[in-house]
Amino acid sequence: MNSSPIGFFDSGIGGVSVWKEVKKLLPKENTIYYADSKNSPYGSKSISEIQNISIKNSNWLLDKGCKLIVVACNTATTNAINLLRKKFQIPFVGIEPGIKPALKKSKKGKIGVLATKGTLSSELFEKTTKSIETNNYDIIESHGDGIVEIIESGDFENDELESILIEYLKPMIDYGIDQLVLGCTHYFIIQDLIQKIIGNNIMINNYNIAVASQVERILIREKIVNSEKNEIYNDFYSNGNNFALEKLLGKKNSVIEI
Ligand code: DGL
């Protein structure tokens, strides 16, 4: 059991940003990454569509023998993780936009959240922000419509991407935020471009590190840390867009088409 892989899924390549942090902390764990590019983007889908897709992806990873699943997607986490935890026996770790840590770090009490429509309209997101807003913090939100599609095309240096980002981020900059929450795992792939646009006075919090620590805590708690000495594997599967995933991973890891 301990040498069983940790599974990851996302609507494509975004969750690789989470996978990287988990591997940095837990290099001795085997992993399987499922890029569900065929169903991308999740952000504009209904709650029941996102839930059904998340169940399907989890079943796929369970068939591969995963001992823990990381829902490497904010949209799937905020809309489906409670259901997944009820439905399946193994532990699930999810990603939620790190609003509370960003507010803690904010000197002005003003933060921006760039996320998909599906995340911003989810019950879990509303619950979190409502409990905070009563304390007089200012949270300015923007739907990152169209960004995931461009990233999924593998064209991370696209001019259109920069102008879309400026359109979404300019109101936040003008509003005077000092922390920006990237509420979609895909956005971490273009973090440098986002940082260039917002400038160095606005911080981006990498909460994927906290996700990796949570995975480690659960492996220890459940006594399922990999202690075997066999060669480690990291398998990447994609059902639609090998180009972007291969570009992101470089030559080190090959992508299996399904
Ligand atoms: N990476 C997903 C997230 O974190 C992208 C969502 C989408 O497919 O729209 O929300």
mmCIF file of C-alpha atoms and ligand atoms in Angstrom:
data_model
loop_
_atom_site.group_PDB
_atom_site.id
_atom_site.type_symbol
_atom_site.label_atom_id
_atom_site.label_comp_id
_atom_site.label_asym_id
_atom_site.label_seq_id
_atom_site.Cartn_x
_atom_site.Cartn_y
_atom_site.Cartn_z
ATOM 1 C CA MET A 1 0.000 0.000 0.000
ATOM 2 C CA ASN A 2 2.684 2.494 0.940
ATOM 3 C CA SER A 3 4.247 2.405 -2.513
ATOM 4 C CA SER A 4 0.846 3.102 -4.117
ATOM 5 C CA PRO A 5 0.845 6.420 -5.994
ATOM 6 C CA ILE A 6 -0.619 9.765 -5.009
ATOM 7 C CA GLY A 7 -3.164 10.765 -7.658
ATOM 8 C CA PHE A 8 -3.743 14.274 -9.033
ATOM 9 C CA PHE A 9 -6.396 15.584 -11.386
ATOM 10 C CA ASP A 10 -7.220 18.907 -12.980
ATOM 11 C CA SER A 11 -8.962 20.207 -16.077
ATOM 12 C CA GLY A 12 -5.626 19.985 -17.866
ATOM 13 C CA ILE A 13 -2.176 21.236 -17.015
ATOM 14 C CA GLY A 14 -2.826 23.711 -14.151
ATOM 15 C CA GLY A 15 -2.488 21.126 -11.394
ATOM 16 C CA VAL A 16 1.130 20.540 -12.397
ATOM 17 C CA SER A 17 1.870 23.640 -10.275
ATOM 18 C CA VAL A 18 0.508 21.714 -7.276
ATOM 19 C CA TRP A 19 2.188 18.443 -8.302
ATOM 20 C CA LYS A 20 5.574 20.261 -8.392
ATOM 21 C CA GLU A 21 5.260 21.433 -4.768
ATOM 22 C CA VAL A 22 4.163 17.991 -3.592
ATOM 23 C CA LYS A 23 7.121 16.349 -5.359
ATOM 24 C CA LYS A 24 9.502 18.946 -3.918
ATOM 25 C CA LEU A 25 8.418 18.016 -0.407
ATOM 26 C CA LEU A 26 7.826 14.305 -1.008
ATOM 27 C CA PRO A 27 10.286 13.185 -3.708
ATOM 28 C CA LYS A 28 10.029 9.551 -2.634
ATOM 29 C CA GLU A 29 6.346 9.248 -3.435
ATOM 30 C CA ASN A 30 5.085 7.712 -6.687
ATOM 31 C CA THR A 31 2.572 9.894 -8.509
ATOM 32 C CA ILE A 32 -0.031 9.713 -11.253
ATOM 33 C CA TYR A 33 -1.313 12.908 -12.847
ATOM 34 C CA TYR A 34 -4.552 12.929 -14.828
ATOM 35 C CA ALA A 35 -4.977 15.939 -17.143
ATOM 36 C CA ASP A 36 -8.642 16.044 -18.057
ATOM 37 C CA SER A 37 -8.080 18.502 -20.904
ATOM 38 C CA LYS A 38 -11.010 17.130 -22.862
ATOM 39 C CA ASN A 39 -13.401 18.645 -20.320
ATOM 40 C CA SER A 40 -11.524 21.931 -19.908
ATOM 41 C CA PRO A 41 -12.476 24.514 -18.761
ATOM 42 C CA TYR A 42 -14.374 23.428 -15.658
ATOM 43 C CA GLY A 43 -14.918 27.038 -14.622
ATOM 44 C CA SER A 44 -17.901 27.650 -16.886
ATOM 45 C CA LYS A 45 -19.651 24.318 -16.141
ATOM 46 C CA SER A 46 -22.607 23.724 -13.817
ATOM 47 C CA ILE A 47 -22.064 22.369 -10.307
ATOM 48 C CA SER A 48 -23.479 18.965 -11.211
ATOM 49 C CA GLU A 49 -21.252 18.724 -14.303
ATOM 50 C CA ILE A 50 -18.173 19.558 -12.190
ATOM 51 C CA GLN A 51 -19.234 16.996 -9.574
ATOM 52 C CA ASN A 52 -19.808 14.237 -12.137
ATOM 53 C CA ILE A 53 -16.474 14.918 -13.809
ATOM 54 C CA SER A 54 -14.711 14.889 -10.425
ATOM 55 C CA ILE A 55 -16.251 11.517 -9.544
ATOM 56 C CA LYS A 56 -15.207 10.106 -12.913
ATOM 57 C CA ASN A 57 -11.634 11.358 -12.530
ATOM 58 C CA SER A 58 -11.407 9.976 -8.993
ATOM 59 C CA ASN A 59 -12.656 6.569 -10.138
ATOM 60 C CA TRP A 60 -10.027 6.587 -12.870
ATOM 61 C CA LEU A 61 -7.266 7.321 -10.342
ATOM 62 C CA LEU A 62 -8.623 4.723 -7.926
ATOM 63 C CA ASP A 63 -8.470 2.124 -10.695
ATOM 64 C CA LYS A 64 -4.753 2.981 -10.930
ATOM 65 C CA GLY A 65 -4.428 2.140 -7.220
ATOM 66 C CA CYS A 66 -3.991 5.646 -5.762
ATOM 67 C CA LYS A 67 -3.767 5.844 -1.971
ATOM 68 C CA LEU A 68 -4.624 9.556 -1.765
ATOM 69 C CA ILE A 69 -6.032 12.006 -4.316
ATOM 70 C CA VAL A 70 -5.091 15.656 -4.655
ATOM 71 C CA VAL A 71 -7.853 17.626 -6.339
ATOM 72 C CA ALA A 72 -5.368 19.949 -8.045
ATOM 73 C CA CYS A 73 -8.051 22.378 -9.136
ATOM 74 C CA ASN A 74 -9.842 25.128 -7.219
ATOM 75 C CA THR A 75 -13.035 24.779 -9.256
ATOM 76 C CA ALA A 76 -13.345 21.040 -8.580
ATOM 77 C CA THR A 77 -12.364 21.457 -4.919
ATOM 78 C CA THR A 78 -14.823 24.220 -4.121
ATOM 79 C CA ASN A 79 -17.681 22.458 -5.919
ATOM 80 C CA ALA A 80 -17.045 18.754 -5.371
ATOM 81 C CA ILE A 81 -14.594 17.839 -2.606
ATOM 82 C CA ASN A 82 -17.228 17.346 0.099
ATOM 83 C CA LEU A 83 -19.035 14.922 -2.177
ATOM 84 C CA LEU A 84 -15.821 13.048 -3.041
ATOM 85 C CA ARG A 85 -14.950 12.674 0.633
ATOM 86 C CA LYS A 86 -18.384 11.184 1.310
ATOM 87 C CA LYS A 87 -18.286 8.875 -1.690
ATOM 88 C CA PHE A 88 -14.767 7.413 -1.495
ATOM 89 C CA GLN A 89 -12.776 5.756 1.295
ATOM 90 C CA ILE A 90 -9.334 7.223 0.573
ATOM 91 C CA PRO A 91 -8.229 10.702 1.741
ATOM 92 C CA PHE A 92 -8.682 13.728 -0.551
ATOM 93 C CA VAL A 93 -6.661 16.937 -0.372
ATOM 94 C CA GLY A 94 -8.073 19.968 -2.142
ATOM 95 C CA ILE A 95 -7.065 23.462 -3.176
ATOM 96 C CA GLU A 96 -8.984 26.505 -2.066
ATOM 97 C CA PRO A 97 -8.016 30.063 -2.921
ATOM 98 C CA GLY A 98 -5.834 31.159 0.009
ATOM 99 C CA ILE A 99 -7.902 34.150 1.059
ATOM 100 C CA LYS A 100 -7.310 33.993 4.787
ATOM 101 C CA PRO A 101 -3.487 33.845 4.555
ATOM 102 C CA ALA A 102 -3.534 36.697 2.019
ATOM 103 C CA LEU A 103 -5.625 38.851 4.344
ATOM 104 C CA LYS A 104 -3.282 38.072 7.210
ATOM 105 C CA LYS A 105 -0.358 39.318 5.136
ATOM 106 C CA SER A 106 -2.193 42.343 3.743
ATOM 107 C CA LYS A 107 -1.155 45.628 5.338
ATOM 108 C CA LYS A 108 -4.044 47.553 3.760
ATOM 109 C CA GLY A 109 -6.727 44.882 4.255
ATOM 110 C CA LYS A 110 -7.359 44.955 0.513
ATOM 111 C CA ILE A 111 -6.822 41.851 -1.568
ATOM 112 C CA GLY A 112 -7.644 40.759 -5.091
ATOM 113 C CA VAL A 113 -8.877 37.306 -6.106
ATOM 114 C CA LEU A 114 -8.522 36.143 -9.690
ATOM 115 C CA ALA A 115 -10.379 32.842 -10.157
ATOM 116 C CA THR A 116 -12.801 31.038 -12.433
ATOM 117 C CA LYS A 117 -16.518 31.786 -12.456
ATOM 118 C CA GLY A 118 -17.133 28.279 -11.038
ATOM 119 C CA THR A 119 -14.909 28.939 -8.020
ATOM 120 C CA LEU A 120 -16.153 32.451 -7.291
ATOM 121 C CA SER A 121 -19.796 31.358 -7.429
ATOM 122 C CA SER A 122 -19.314 28.211 -5.315
ATOM 123 C CA GLU A 123 -20.902 27.791 -1.909
ATOM 124 C CA LEU A 124 -17.573 27.015 -0.259
ATOM 125 C CA PHE A 125 -16.017 30.217 -1.609
ATOM 126 C CA GLU A 126 -19.010 32.286 -0.500
ATOM 127 C CA LYS A 127 -18.906 30.789 2.978
ATOM 128 C CA THR A 128 -15.207 31.644 3.368
ATOM 129 C CA THR A 129 -15.491 35.216 2.108
ATOM 130 C CA LYS A 130 -18.691 35.970 4.039
ATOM 131 C CA SER A 131 -17.120 34.993 7.320
ATOM 132 C CA ILE A 132 -14.207 37.312 6.571
ATOM 133 C CA GLU A 133 -16.008 40.296 5.060
ATOM 134 C CA THR A 134 -17.824 40.984 8.303
ATOM 135 C CA ASN A 135 -14.429 41.988 9.685
ATOM 136 C CA ASN A 136 -14.274 44.938 7.282
ATOM 137 C CA TYR A 137 -11.788 43.583 4.806
ATOM 138 C CA ASP A 138 -12.017 44.455 1.153
ATOM 139 C CA ILE A 139 -11.917 41.669 -1.372
ATOM 140 C CA ILE A 140 -12.091 42.540 -5.062
ATOM 141 C CA GLU A 141 -12.824 39.606 -7.370
ATOM 142 C CA SER A 142 -12.460 39.000 -11.066
ATOM 143 C CA HIS A 143 -13.447 36.073 -13.270
ATOM 144 C CA GLY A 144 -10.444 35.051 -15.305
ATOM 145 C CA ASP A 145 -12.561 34.216 -18.364
ATOM 146 C CA GLY A 146 -10.517 32.898 -21.281
ATOM 147 C CA ILE A 147 -7.211 32.507 -19.438
ATOM 148 C CA VAL A 148 -7.412 28.731 -18.900
ATOM 149 C CA GLU A 149 -8.174 28.178 -22.599
ATOM 150 C CA ILE A 150 -5.043 30.081 -23.684
ATOM 151 C CA ILE A 151 -2.839 28.254 -21.160
ATOM 152 C CA GLU A 152 -4.280 24.922 -22.298
ATOM 153 C CA SER A 153 -3.257 25.780 -25.863
ATOM 154 C CA GLY A 154 0.340 25.744 -24.622
ATOM 155 C CA ASP A 155 0.962 29.282 -25.858
ATOM 156 C CA PHE A 156 2.050 30.821 -22.552
ATOM 157 C CA GLU A 157 3.770 33.777 -24.250
ATOM 158 C CA ASN A 158 0.630 34.850 -26.131
ATOM 159 C CA ASP A 159 0.118 38.672 -26.539
ATOM 160 C CA GLU A 160 -3.630 38.294 -26.130
ATOM 161 C CA LEU A 161 -3.036 36.657 -22.750
ATOM 162 C CA GLU A 162 -1.163 39.724 -21.517
ATOM 163 C CA SER A 163 -3.900 42.116 -22.610
ATOM 164 C CA ILE A 164 -6.651 39.977 -21.043
ATOM 165 C CA LEU A 165 -4.687 39.865 -17.783
ATOM 166 C CA ILE A 166 -4.215 43.644 -17.806
ATOM 167 C CA GLU A 167 -7.972 44.076 -18.275
ATOM 168 C CA TYR A 168 -8.719 41.879 -15.222
ATOM 169 C CA LEU A 169 -5.907 43.102 -12.989
ATOM 170 C CA LYS A 170 -5.950 46.848 -13.643
ATOM 171 C CA PRO A 171 -9.098 47.497 -11.527
ATOM 172 C CA MET A 172 -7.482 45.610 -8.642
ATOM 173 C CA ILE A 173 -4.236 47.588 -8.941
ATOM 174 C CA ASP A 174 -6.200 50.860 -9.092
ATOM 175 C CA TYR A 175 -8.196 49.788 -6.028
ATOM 176 C CA GLY A 176 -4.948 49.540 -4.083
ATOM 177 C CA ILE A 177 -4.685 45.822 -3.283
ATOM 178 C CA ASP A 178 -1.395 44.626 -1.810
ATOM 179 C CA GLN A 179 -2.034 40.852 -2.087
ATOM 180 C CA LEU A 180 -3.271 38.912 -5.098
ATOM 181 C CA VAL A 181 -4.776 35.463 -4.689
ATOM 182 C CA LEU A 182 -4.496 33.214 -7.728
ATOM 183 C CA GLY A 183 -7.622 31.114 -7.316
ATOM 184 C CA CYS A 184 -6.932 28.740 -10.190
ATOM 185 C CA THR A 185 -4.019 26.353 -10.457
ATOM 186 C CA HIS A 186 -3.518 27.223 -14.135
ATOM 187 C CA TYR A 187 -2.615 30.812 -13.226
ATOM 188 C CA PHE A 188 0.548 29.723 -11.378
ATOM 189 C CA ILE A 189 1.959 28.604 -14.724
ATOM 190 C CA ILE A 190 1.944 32.257 -15.821
ATOM 191 C CA GLN A 191 2.828 33.686 -12.406
ATOM 192 C CA ASP A 192 5.857 35.597 -13.773
ATOM 193 C CA LEU A 193 3.723 37.375 -16.362
ATOM 194 C CA ILE A 194 1.088 38.227 -13.725
ATOM 195 C CA GLN A 195 3.798 39.535 -11.374
ATOM 196 C CA LYS A 196 5.216 41.685 -14.180
ATOM 197 C CA ILE A 197 1.781 43.269 -14.678
ATOM 198 C CA ILE A 198 0.965 43.901 -11.006
ATOM 199 C CA GLY A 199 4.472 45.047 -10.058
ATOM 200 C CA ASN A 200 6.539 44.165 -7.028
ATOM 201 C CA ASN A 201 4.378 45.968 -4.467
ATOM 202 C CA ILE A 202 1.620 43.377 -4.805
ATOM 203 C CA MET A 203 2.397 39.911 -3.453
ATOM 204 C CA ILE A 204 1.219 36.561 -4.781
ATOM 205 C CA ASN A 205 0.860 33.891 -2.152
ATOM 206 C CA ASN A 206 1.857 30.357 -3.199
ATOM 207 C CA TYR A 207 -0.578 28.246 -1.188
ATOM 208 C CA ASN A 208 0.415 25.125 -3.159
ATOM 209 C CA ILE A 209 3.186 24.785 -0.554
ATOM 210 C CA ALA A 210 0.534 24.473 2.171
ATOM 211 C CA VAL A 211 -1.208 21.822 0.079
ATOM 212 C CA ALA A 212 1.999 19.790 -0.083
ATOM 213 C CA SER A 213 2.364 20.003 3.712
ATOM 214 C CA GLN A 214 -1.211 18.832 4.126
ATOM 215 C CA VAL A 215 -0.496 15.820 1.881
ATOM 216 C CA GLU A 216 2.539 14.995 4.019
ATOM 217 C CA ARG A 217 0.536 15.303 7.262
ATOM 218 C CA ILE A 218 -2.136 12.922 5.962
ATOM 219 C CA LEU A 219 0.390 10.347 4.714
ATOM 220 C CA ILE A 220 1.982 10.321 8.158
ATOM 221 C CA ARG A 221 -1.352 10.235 9.988
ATOM 222 C CA GLU A 222 -2.639 7.359 7.853
ATOM 223 C CA LYS A 223 0.734 5.578 7.995
ATOM 224 C CA ILE A 224 0.946 5.385 4.208
ATOM 225 C CA VAL A 225 4.285 7.131 3.563
ATOM 226 C CA ASN A 226 6.254 5.273 0.872
ATOM 227 C CA SER A 227 9.127 3.542 2.605
ATOM 228 C CA GLU A 228 9.965 1.066 -0.173
ATOM 229 C CA LYS A 229 13.262 1.379 -2.037
ATOM 230 C CA ASN A 230 11.950 0.654 -5.554
ATOM 231 C CA GLU A 231 12.531 3.159 -8.358
ATOM 232 C CA ILE A 232 10.084 6.069 -8.170
ATOM 233 C CA TYR A 233 7.677 6.735 -11.048
ATOM 234 C CA ASN A 234 5.727 9.863 -12.023
ATOM 235 C CA ASP A 235 3.195 9.077 -14.726
ATOM 236 C CA PHE A 236 1.321 11.745 -16.643
ATOM 237 C CA TYR A 237 -1.855 10.951 -18.560
ATOM 238 C CA SER A 238 -3.775 13.320 -20.793
ATOM 239 C CA ASN A 239 -7.057 12.811 -22.591
ATOM 240 C CA GLY A 240 -6.743 15.717 -24.964
ATOM 241 C CA ASN A 241 -3.788 18.025 -24.989
ATOM 242 C CA ASN A 242 -0.364 16.459 -24.884
ATOM 243 C CA PHE A 243 1.356 19.449 -26.429
ATOM 244 C CA ALA A 244 0.817 21.857 -23.519
ATOM 245 C CA LEU A 245 1.582 19.243 -20.882
ATOM 246 C CA GLU A 246 4.756 18.100 -22.631
ATOM 247 C CA LYS A 247 5.884 21.700 -23.067
ATOM 248 C CA LEU A 248 5.361 22.361 -19.377
ATOM 249 C CA LEU A 249 7.083 19.204 -18.181
ATOM 250 C CA GLY A 250 9.996 19.382 -20.566
ATOM 251 C CA LYS A 251 11.722 16.220 -21.751
ATOM 252 C CA LYS A 252 12.038 14.630 -18.316
ATOM 253 C CA ASN A 253 8.529 13.223 -18.173
ATOM 254 C CA SER A 254 6.623 11.742 -21.085
ATOM 255 C CA VAL A 255 2.871 12.024 -21.385
ATOM 256 C CA ILE A 256 0.659 9.010 -21.994
ATOM 257 C CA GLU A 257 -2.286 9.706 -24.248
ATOM 258 C CA ILE A 258 -5.611 8.173 -23.218
HETATM 259 N N1 DGL B 1 -7.093 24.609 -12.762
HETATM 260 C C1 DGL B 1 -8.501 24.827 -12.579
HETATM 261 C C2 DGL B 1 -8.755 25.582 -11.286
HETATM 262 O O1 DGL B 1 -7.897 25.624 -10.424
HETATM 263 C C3 DGL B 1 -8.996 25.452 -13.840
HETATM 264 C C4 DGL B 1 -10.441 25.602 -13.910
HETATM 265 C C5 DGL B 1 -11.041 25.500 -15.262
HETATM 266 O O2 DGL B 1 -10.850 24.479 -15.926
HETATM 267 O O3 DGL B 1 -11.765 26.427 -15.620
HETATM 268 O O4 DGL B 1 -9.826 26.089 -11.037
#
